CSV table of C-alpha atoms in Angstrom, one decimal:
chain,number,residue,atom,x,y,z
A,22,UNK,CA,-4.2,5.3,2.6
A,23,UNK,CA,-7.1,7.6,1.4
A,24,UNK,CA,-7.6,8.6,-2.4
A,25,UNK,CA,-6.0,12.4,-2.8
A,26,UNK,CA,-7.5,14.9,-4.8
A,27,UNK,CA,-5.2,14.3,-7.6
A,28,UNK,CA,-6.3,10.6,-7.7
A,29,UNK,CA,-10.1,11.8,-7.4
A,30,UNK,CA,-10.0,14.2,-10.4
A,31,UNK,CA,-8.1,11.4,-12.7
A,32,UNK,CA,-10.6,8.7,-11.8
A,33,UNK,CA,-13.5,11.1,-12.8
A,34,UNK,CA,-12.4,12.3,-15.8
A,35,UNK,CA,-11.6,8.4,-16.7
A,36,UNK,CA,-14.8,7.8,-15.6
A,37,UNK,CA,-16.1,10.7,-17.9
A,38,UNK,CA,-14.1,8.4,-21.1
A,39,UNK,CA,-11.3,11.4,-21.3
A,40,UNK,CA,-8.4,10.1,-22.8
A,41,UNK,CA,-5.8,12.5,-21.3
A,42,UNK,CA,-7.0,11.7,-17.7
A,43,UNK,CA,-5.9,8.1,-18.9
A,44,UNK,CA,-2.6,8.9,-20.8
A,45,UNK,CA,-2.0,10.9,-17.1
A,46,UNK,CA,-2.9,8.3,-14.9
A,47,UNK,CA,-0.6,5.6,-17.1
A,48,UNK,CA,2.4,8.3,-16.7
A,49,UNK,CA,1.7,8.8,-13.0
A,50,UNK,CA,1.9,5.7,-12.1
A,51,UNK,CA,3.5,3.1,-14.9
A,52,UNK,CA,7.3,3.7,-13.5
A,53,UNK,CA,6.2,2.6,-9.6
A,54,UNK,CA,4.3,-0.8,-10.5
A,55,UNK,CA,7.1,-1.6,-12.9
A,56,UNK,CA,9.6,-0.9,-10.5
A,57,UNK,CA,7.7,-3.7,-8.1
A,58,UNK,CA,7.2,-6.5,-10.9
A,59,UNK,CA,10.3,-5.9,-12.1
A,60,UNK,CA,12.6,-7.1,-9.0
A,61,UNK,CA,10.4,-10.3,-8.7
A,62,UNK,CA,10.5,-11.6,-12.6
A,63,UNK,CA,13.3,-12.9,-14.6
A,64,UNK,CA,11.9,-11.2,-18.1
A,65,UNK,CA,11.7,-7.4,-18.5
A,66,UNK,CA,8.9,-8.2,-21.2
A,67,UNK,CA,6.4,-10.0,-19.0
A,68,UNK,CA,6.8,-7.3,-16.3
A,69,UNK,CA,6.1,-5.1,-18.4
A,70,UNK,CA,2.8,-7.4,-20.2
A,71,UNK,CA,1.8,-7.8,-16.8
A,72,UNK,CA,1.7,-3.6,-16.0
A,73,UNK,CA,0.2,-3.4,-19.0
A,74,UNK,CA,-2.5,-6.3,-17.9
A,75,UNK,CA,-3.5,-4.0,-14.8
A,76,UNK,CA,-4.3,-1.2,-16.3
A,77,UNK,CA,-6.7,-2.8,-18.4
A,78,UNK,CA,-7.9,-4.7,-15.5
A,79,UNK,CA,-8.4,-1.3,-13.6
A,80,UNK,CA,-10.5,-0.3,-16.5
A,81,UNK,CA,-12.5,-3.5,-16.1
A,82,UNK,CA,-12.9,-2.8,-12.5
A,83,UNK,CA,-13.7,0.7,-12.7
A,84,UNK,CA,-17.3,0.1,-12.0
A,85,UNK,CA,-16.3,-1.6,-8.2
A,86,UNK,CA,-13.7,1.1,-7.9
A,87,UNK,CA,-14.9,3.1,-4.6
A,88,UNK,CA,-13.0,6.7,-5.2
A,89,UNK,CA,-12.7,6.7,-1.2
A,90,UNK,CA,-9.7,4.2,-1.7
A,91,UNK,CA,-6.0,4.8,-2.6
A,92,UNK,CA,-6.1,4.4,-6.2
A,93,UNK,CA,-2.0,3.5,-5.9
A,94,UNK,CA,-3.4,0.3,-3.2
A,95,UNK,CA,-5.8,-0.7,-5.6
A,96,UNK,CA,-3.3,-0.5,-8.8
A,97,UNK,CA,-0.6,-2.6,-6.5
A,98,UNK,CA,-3.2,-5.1,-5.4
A,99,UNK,CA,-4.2,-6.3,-9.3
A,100,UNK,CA,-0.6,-5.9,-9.8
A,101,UNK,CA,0.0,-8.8,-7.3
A,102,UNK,CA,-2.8,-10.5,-8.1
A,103,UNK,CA,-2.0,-10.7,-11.7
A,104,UNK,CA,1.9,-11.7,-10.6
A,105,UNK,CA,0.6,-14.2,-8.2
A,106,UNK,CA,-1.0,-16.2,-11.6
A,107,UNK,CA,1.5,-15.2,-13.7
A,108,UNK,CA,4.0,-17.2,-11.7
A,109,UNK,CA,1.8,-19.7,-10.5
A,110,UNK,CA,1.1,-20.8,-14.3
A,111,UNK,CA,4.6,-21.6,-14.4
A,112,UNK,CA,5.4,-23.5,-11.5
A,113,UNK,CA,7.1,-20.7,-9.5
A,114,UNK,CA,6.9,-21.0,-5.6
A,115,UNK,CA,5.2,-17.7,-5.3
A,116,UNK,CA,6.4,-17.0,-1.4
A,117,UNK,CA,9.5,-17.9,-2.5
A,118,UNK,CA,9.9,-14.6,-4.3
A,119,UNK,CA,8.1,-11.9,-2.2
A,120,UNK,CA,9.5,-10.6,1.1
A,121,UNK,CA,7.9,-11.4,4.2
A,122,UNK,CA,6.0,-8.0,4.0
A,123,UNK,CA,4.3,-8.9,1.2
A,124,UNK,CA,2.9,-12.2,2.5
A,125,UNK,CA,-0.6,-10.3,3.6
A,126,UNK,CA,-1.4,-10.1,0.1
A,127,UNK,CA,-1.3,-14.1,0.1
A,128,UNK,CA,-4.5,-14.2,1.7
A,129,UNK,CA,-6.7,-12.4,-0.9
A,130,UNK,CA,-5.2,-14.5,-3.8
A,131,UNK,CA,-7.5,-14.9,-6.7
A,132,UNK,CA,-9.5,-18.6,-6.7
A,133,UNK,CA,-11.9,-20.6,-8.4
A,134,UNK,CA,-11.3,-19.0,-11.8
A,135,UNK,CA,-11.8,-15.3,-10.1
A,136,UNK,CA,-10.3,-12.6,-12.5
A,137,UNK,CA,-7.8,-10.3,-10.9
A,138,UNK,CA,-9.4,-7.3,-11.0
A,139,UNK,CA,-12.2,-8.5,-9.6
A,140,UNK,CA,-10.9,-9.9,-7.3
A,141,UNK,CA,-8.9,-6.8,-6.0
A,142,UNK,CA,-12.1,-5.1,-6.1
A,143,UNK,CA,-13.3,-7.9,-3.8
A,144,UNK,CA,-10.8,-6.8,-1.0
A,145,UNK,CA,-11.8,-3.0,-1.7
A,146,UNK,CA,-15.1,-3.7,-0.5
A,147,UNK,CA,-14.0,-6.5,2.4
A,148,UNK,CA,-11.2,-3.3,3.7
A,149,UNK,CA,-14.5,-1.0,4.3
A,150,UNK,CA,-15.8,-3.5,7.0
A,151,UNK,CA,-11.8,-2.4,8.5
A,152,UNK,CA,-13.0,1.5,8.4
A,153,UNK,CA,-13.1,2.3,11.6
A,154,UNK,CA,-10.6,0.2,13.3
A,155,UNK,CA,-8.6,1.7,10.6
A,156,UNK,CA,-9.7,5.2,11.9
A,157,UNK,CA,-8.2,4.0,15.2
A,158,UNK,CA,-4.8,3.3,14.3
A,159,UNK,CA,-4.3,6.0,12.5
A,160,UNK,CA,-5.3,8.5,15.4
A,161,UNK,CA,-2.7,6.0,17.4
A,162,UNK,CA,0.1,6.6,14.7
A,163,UNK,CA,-0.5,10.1,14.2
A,164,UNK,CA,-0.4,10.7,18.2
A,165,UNK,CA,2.9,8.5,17.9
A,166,UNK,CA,4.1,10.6,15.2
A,167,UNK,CA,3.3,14.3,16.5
A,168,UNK,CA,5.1,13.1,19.8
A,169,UNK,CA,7.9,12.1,17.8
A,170,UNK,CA,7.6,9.0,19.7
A,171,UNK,CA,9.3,6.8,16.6
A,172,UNK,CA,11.1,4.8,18.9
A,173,UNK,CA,7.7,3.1,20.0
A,174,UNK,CA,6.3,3.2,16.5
A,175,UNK,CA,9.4,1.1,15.3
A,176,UNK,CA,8.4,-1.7,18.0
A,177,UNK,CA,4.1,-1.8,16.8
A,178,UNK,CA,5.6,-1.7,13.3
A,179,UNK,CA,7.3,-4.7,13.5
A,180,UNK,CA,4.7,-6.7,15.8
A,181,UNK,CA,1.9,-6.1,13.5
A,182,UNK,CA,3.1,-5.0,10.0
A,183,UNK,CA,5.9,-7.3,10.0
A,184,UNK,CA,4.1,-9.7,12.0
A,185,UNK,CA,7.6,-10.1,14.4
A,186,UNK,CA,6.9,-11.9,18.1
A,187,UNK,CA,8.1,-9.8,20.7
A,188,UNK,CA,11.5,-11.3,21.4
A,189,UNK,CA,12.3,-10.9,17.8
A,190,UNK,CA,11.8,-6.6,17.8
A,191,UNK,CA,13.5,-6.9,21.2
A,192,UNK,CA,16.3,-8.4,19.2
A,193,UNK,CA,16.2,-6.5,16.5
A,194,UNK,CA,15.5,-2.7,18.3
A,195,UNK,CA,18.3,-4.3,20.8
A,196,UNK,CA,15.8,-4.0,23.3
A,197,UNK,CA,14.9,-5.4,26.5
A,198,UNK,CA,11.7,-8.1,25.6
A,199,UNK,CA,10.0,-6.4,28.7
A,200,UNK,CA,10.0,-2.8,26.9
A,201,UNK,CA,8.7,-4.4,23.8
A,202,UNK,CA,6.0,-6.2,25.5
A,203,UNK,CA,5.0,-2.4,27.5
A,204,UNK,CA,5.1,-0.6,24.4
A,205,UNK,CA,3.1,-3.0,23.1
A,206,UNK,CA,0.6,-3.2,25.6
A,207,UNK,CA,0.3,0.5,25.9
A,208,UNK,CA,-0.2,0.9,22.4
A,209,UNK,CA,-3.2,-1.7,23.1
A,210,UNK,CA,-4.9,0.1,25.5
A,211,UNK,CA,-4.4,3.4,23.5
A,212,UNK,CA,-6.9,1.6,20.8
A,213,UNK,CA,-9.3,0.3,23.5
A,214,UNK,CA,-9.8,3.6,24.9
A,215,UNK,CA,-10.0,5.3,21.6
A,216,UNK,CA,-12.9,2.9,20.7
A,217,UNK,CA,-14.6,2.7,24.4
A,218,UNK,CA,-14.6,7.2,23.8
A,219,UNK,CA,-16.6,6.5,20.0
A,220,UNK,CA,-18.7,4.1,21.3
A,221,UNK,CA,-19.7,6.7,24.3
A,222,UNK,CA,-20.1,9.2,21.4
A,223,UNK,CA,-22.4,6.6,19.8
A,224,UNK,CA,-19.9,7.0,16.8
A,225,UNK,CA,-18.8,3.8,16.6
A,226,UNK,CA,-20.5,0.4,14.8
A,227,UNK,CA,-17.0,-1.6,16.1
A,228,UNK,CA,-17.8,-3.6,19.1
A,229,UNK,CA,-14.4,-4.4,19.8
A,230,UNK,CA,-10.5,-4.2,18.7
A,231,UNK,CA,-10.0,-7.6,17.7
A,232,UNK,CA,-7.4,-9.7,17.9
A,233,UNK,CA,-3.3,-9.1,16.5
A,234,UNK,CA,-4.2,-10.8,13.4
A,235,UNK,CA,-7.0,-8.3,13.0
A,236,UNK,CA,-5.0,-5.3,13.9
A,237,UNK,CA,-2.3,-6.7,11.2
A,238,UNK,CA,-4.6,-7.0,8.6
A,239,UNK,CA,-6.4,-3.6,8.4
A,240,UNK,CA,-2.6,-2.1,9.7
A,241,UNK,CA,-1.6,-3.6,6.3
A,242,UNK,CA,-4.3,-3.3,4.0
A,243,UNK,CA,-4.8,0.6,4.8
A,244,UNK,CA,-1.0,1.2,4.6
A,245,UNK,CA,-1.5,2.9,7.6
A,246,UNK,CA,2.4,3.7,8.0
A,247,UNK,CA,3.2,3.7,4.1
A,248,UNK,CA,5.3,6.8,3.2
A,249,UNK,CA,3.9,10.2,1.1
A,250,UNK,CA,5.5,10.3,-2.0
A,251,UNK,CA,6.9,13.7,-1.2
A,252,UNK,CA,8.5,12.0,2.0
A,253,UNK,CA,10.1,9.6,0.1
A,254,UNK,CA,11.5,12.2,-2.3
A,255,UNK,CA,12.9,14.3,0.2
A,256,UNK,CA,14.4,11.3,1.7
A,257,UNK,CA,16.4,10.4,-1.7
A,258,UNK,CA,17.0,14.0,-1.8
A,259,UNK,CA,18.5,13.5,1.8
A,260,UNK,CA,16.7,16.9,3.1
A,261,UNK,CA,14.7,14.7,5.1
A,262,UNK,CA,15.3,15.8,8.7
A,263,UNK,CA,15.5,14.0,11.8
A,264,UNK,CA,13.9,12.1,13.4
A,265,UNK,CA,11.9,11.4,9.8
A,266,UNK,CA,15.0,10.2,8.0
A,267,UNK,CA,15.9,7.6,10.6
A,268,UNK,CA,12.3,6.8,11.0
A,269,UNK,CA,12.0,6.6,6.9
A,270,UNK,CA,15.2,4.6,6.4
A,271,UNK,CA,13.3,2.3,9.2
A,272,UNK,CA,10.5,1.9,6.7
A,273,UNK,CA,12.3,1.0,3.5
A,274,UNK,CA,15.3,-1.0,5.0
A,275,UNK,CA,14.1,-2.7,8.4
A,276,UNK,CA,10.7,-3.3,7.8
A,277,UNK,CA,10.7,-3.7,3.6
A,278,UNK,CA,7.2,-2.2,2.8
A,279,UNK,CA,7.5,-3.6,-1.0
A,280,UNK,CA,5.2,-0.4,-2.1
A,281,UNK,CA,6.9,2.4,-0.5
A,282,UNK,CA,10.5,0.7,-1.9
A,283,UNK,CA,8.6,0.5,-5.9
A,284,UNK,CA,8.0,4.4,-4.8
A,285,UNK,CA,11.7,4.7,-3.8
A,286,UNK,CA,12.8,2.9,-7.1
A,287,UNK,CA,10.8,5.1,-9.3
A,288,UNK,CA,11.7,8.5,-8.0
A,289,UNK,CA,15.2,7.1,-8.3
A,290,UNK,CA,14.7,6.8,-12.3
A,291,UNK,CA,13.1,9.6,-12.3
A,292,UNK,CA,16.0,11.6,-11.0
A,293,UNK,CA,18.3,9.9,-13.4
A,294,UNK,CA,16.3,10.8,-16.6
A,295,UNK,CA,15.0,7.3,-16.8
A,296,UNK,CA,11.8,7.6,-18.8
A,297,UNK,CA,9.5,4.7,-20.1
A,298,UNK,CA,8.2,6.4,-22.6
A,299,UNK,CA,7.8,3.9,-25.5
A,300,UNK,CA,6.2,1.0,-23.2
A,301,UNK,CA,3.8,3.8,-21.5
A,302,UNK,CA,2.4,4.8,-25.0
A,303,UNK,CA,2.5,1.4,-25.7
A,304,UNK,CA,-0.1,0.6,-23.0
A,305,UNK,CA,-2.2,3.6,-23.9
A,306,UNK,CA,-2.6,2.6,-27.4
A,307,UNK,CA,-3.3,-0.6,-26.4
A,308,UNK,CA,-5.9,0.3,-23.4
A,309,UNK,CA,-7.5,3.6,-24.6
A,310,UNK,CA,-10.3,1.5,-26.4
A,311,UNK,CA,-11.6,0.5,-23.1
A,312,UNK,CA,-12.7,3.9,-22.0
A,313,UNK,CA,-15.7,3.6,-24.1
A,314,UNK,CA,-16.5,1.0,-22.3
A,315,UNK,CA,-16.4,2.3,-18.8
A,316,UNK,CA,-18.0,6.2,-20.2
A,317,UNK,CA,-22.0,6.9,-19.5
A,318,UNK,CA,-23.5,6.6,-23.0
């Protein structure tokens, strides 16, 4: 997912030491990571700590921060990072408290006495190598997706964001393992000739698709299927029309994207008159000392 302009403009003027940009960024998106941490931690007050911790470590960061990235990725990825230690330190079996869609985050876990944020930075600039294989699943999803072909997109979804073998979507979908392995396949070739048609172009550096694990990895770190915001709010609104509430219910409650559901959560409290007010200007007194730090003397 690509930074929008409303991310842009709050990163600059952050950048530029303005403290309102800040107070707007912690308001924008405080309720979402606490909504993630909070389902995956016994104690309100260290999920709350630990939101507070990644904001400051964004701050830290800002420097590595490439503008070109979803700022919402990068917030989520110290987020995990910084719950990965928190739960380590204390003995916790860390898979045993994510959800199998969060396991890709598993392989960028801070080590050797690497600081979260840096180390979230660190993945930033590894996802750019993924750019343009990146750029060729999303022209496959969005072809999937103006053909309202969601049946097929349920079936890559699961083989390479979920990371499902093909008998286990055929079980799941209640399909035949044949039409899983040909939707598959197609879906393959789709990518091969998207790349062979760049590299005619000379537009392509990307010699060659890679293998599933490959395909998995940038699929997941790109959030190449995560939901718009104003999707998901439609969605709770339930003026979501067909086929993109079946598709979106597909999203949240077959596949379990843990970000899009920390979306989901949020909008929910939102709609209730659930406001964190207190802990949000909590973190801002707390944080807003940094920005001199990260401003151009």
């Amino acid at each position: 997912m690509a930074a929008d302009s409303a991310e842009q403009y709050l990163v600059e003027q952050i950048r530029a030491g303005q403290a309102d940009g800040w107070q707007r960024l912690i308001e924008r998106y405080h309720g979402r990571l606490l909504a993630f941490v909070r389902g995956r931690m016994a104690s309100v007050a260290d999920a709350e700590d630990l939101v507070q911790e990644t904001f400051i470590g964004f701050l830290q960061s800002l420097p590595r921060y490439d503008e070109r990235r979803s700022l919402e990725t990068f917030l989520f990825t110290i987020l995990r990072y910084k719950l990965t230690d928190y739960l380590r330190a204390r003995g916790a079996g860390v898979r045993g408290l994510v959800t199998p869609a969060e396991d890709w985050w598993e392989e960028a876990t801070p080590s050797g006495g690497e600081s979260p944020s840096r180390a979230a930075a660190r993945m930033e600039s590894n996802r750019q190598q993924y750019t343009l294989l990146a750029e060729l699943l999303r022209r496959l999803i969005g072809e999937l997706r103006d053909r309202q072909a969601f049946d097929d997109l349920q079936v890559i979804e699961l083989l390479f964001f979920s990371g499902m073998r093909n008998n286990q979507a055929a079980e799941l979908l209640e399909l035949d393992e044949k039409q899983v392995a040909g939707v598959k396949f197609r879906a393959v070739q789709r990518l091969q000739k998207y790349l062979e048609d760049m590299l005619a172009a000379g537009q392509s550096g990307l010699e060659e698709i890679g293998g599933e694990s490959t395909v998995s990895a940038v699929w997941r770190a790109e959030r190449i299927t995560c939901l718009k915001r104003s999707t998901l709010g439609q969605y709770l609104l339930r003026v979501l029309e067909e086929p993109w509430w079946s598709y979106t219910q597909f999203h949240l409650d077959v596949v379990g994207c843990p970000l899009c559901l920390a979306n989901l959560v949020d909008l929910q409290a939102e709609e209730s008159g659930v406001v964190h007010t207190p802990a949000r200007e909590r973190i801002f007194a707390s944080s807003v000392g940094f920005l001199s730090r990260v401003a151009p003397s």
